[in-house]
Amino acid sequence: PGKGAKAESPSGPPLASKEFYRLDLAGQPACTTGKPCDVTIALTALGGHHINTEYPTKFVPVPTGDLGVDSTKFTVESQTRGVMSIRVTPASAGTHMLNGQFKLGVCTDDKCEIDGPTIELPIQSL
C-alpha cells in the first residue's frame, strides 16, 4: 500500500536518522566527468514533527579533490518533507565520496530538534 501520489520509496537504509527525522537518497543521476549533476537527499520529519521553515536547512560539504560541490538548494515540499539538491561536478571517472554535514531543524508544537549528521555518499562518474 503506497502513501501519497509519489512512487519514490526509500531504497535501502537511511543516510541518517533519529526518532524525529530521516534522510534518504531520493535521486542520483549518472554523473559524467567534468559535467555537473544533481544528487537529491530527502528530509522526512517523523513522530509528529514538521520541517522548521525558520531554520536554515543546509548541506555543508567537506572538500575533496575529485568532486566539486557547485551549489546546494533546499526546497520544502510539505510540512514533513523537504528535498536538498546538491549539484556536484566530478573531476575524474570512478567512485567519489560526497562528504558533508546536513544541518536540519524539525519541530513539534512544543519543541524543536536541531541536528547535523555527517553524510558520506558514493558518487559514480563515467
XYZ file of C-alpha atoms in Angstrom:
126
model
C 0.000 0.000 0.000
C 1.507 3.293 -1.101
C 1.471 6.596 0.708
C 0.867 9.741 -1.322
C 0.982 10.192 -5.065
C 4.746 9.824 -5.486
C 6.244 6.417 -6.078
C 9.575 7.457 -4.518
C 10.228 4.907 -1.827
C 13.441 4.946 0.156
C 15.826 2.349 -1.172
C 17.943 0.744 1.498
C 18.824 2.156 4.886
C 18.568 5.910 5.514
C 21.682 8.079 5.151
C 20.964 9.290 8.691
C 18.033 9.030 11.071
C 16.799 9.689 14.583
C 13.352 9.296 16.090
C 12.348 12.735 14.732
C 13.701 12.585 11.146
C 15.301 10.502 8.430
C 17.471 11.371 5.430
C 17.215 9.245 2.294
C 18.847 9.344 -1.096
C 15.956 10.485 -3.309
C 17.739 10.672 -6.636
C 21.203 10.106 -8.009
C 21.738 10.546 -11.728
C 24.569 9.052 -13.697
C 27.318 11.647 -13.445
C 29.729 12.352 -16.288
C 33.291 13.515 -15.685
C 33.592 17.290 -15.956
C 29.820 17.911 -16.121
C 27.545 18.970 -13.263
C 24.886 16.567 -11.996
C 22.379 16.752 -9.148
C 22.248 14.469 -6.122
C 18.973 14.679 -4.175
C 18.562 13.929 -0.462
C 15.079 13.853 1.070
C 14.461 15.009 4.634
C 11.374 13.471 6.232
C 10.143 14.720 9.620
C 8.854 11.880 11.817
C 6.868 11.386 15.014
C 4.593 14.405 14.777
C 7.430 16.763 13.810
C 7.338 19.189 10.886
C 10.148 20.890 8.981
C 11.208 24.132 10.640
C 10.996 26.660 7.811
C 12.692 29.272 10.057
C 15.830 27.124 10.390
C 18.383 27.448 7.560
C 18.482 23.807 6.426
C 21.717 23.328 4.509
C 24.389 20.928 3.363
C 27.943 21.923 4.275
C 30.310 19.939 2.041
C 33.757 18.759 3.050
C 36.003 19.484 0.043
C 37.516 16.513 -1.753
C 39.939 16.655 -4.642
C 37.927 14.877 -7.326
C 34.364 16.016 -6.570
C 33.417 19.672 -6.647
C 30.208 20.872 -4.975
C 28.835 23.697 -7.128
C 25.651 24.563 -5.248
C 23.033 23.334 -2.821
C 19.339 24.188 -2.595
C 16.743 23.089 -0.053
C 13.083 23.012 -1.089
C 10.224 22.363 1.335
C 7.641 20.142 -0.395
C 5.246 19.664 2.539
C 5.158 20.079 6.314
C 7.004 16.799 6.732
C 9.178 16.556 3.606
C 11.908 18.649 2.062
C 14.488 17.951 -0.620
C 18.130 19.029 -0.733
C 19.502 19.234 -4.260
C 23.303 19.118 -4.352
C 24.965 19.953 -7.672
C 28.336 18.233 -7.995
C 30.967 18.026 -10.730
C 33.294 15.018 -10.743
C 36.821 15.787 -11.980
C 37.593 12.206 -12.993
C 35.889 8.892 -13.713
C 35.263 6.420 -10.909
C 33.660 6.496 -7.472
C 33.967 9.686 -5.423
C 32.719 10.323 -1.896
C 30.368 13.224 -1.265
C 31.038 14.131 2.370
C 29.461 16.842 4.443
C 27.165 17.898 7.239
C 23.398 18.075 6.703
C 22.121 20.780 9.066
C 18.416 20.471 9.790
C 15.688 21.501 12.189
C 12.317 19.864 12.825
C 9.693 20.879 15.381
C 6.535 19.857 17.172
C 4.160 22.424 18.641
C 6.146 22.213 21.895
C 9.825 21.954 20.951
C 12.343 21.934 18.125
C 15.109 19.447 17.402
C 18.282 20.583 15.629
C 20.749 18.068 14.212
C 23.709 17.983 11.844
C 24.529 14.418 10.834
C 27.564 13.705 8.691
C 26.684 12.290 5.275
C 29.023 10.064 3.269
C 27.642 9.180 -0.131
C 29.442 7.451 -3.017
C 29.007 9.207 -6.365
C 29.678 7.265 -9.584
C 31.191 9.122 -12.533
C 31.591 7.829 -16.079
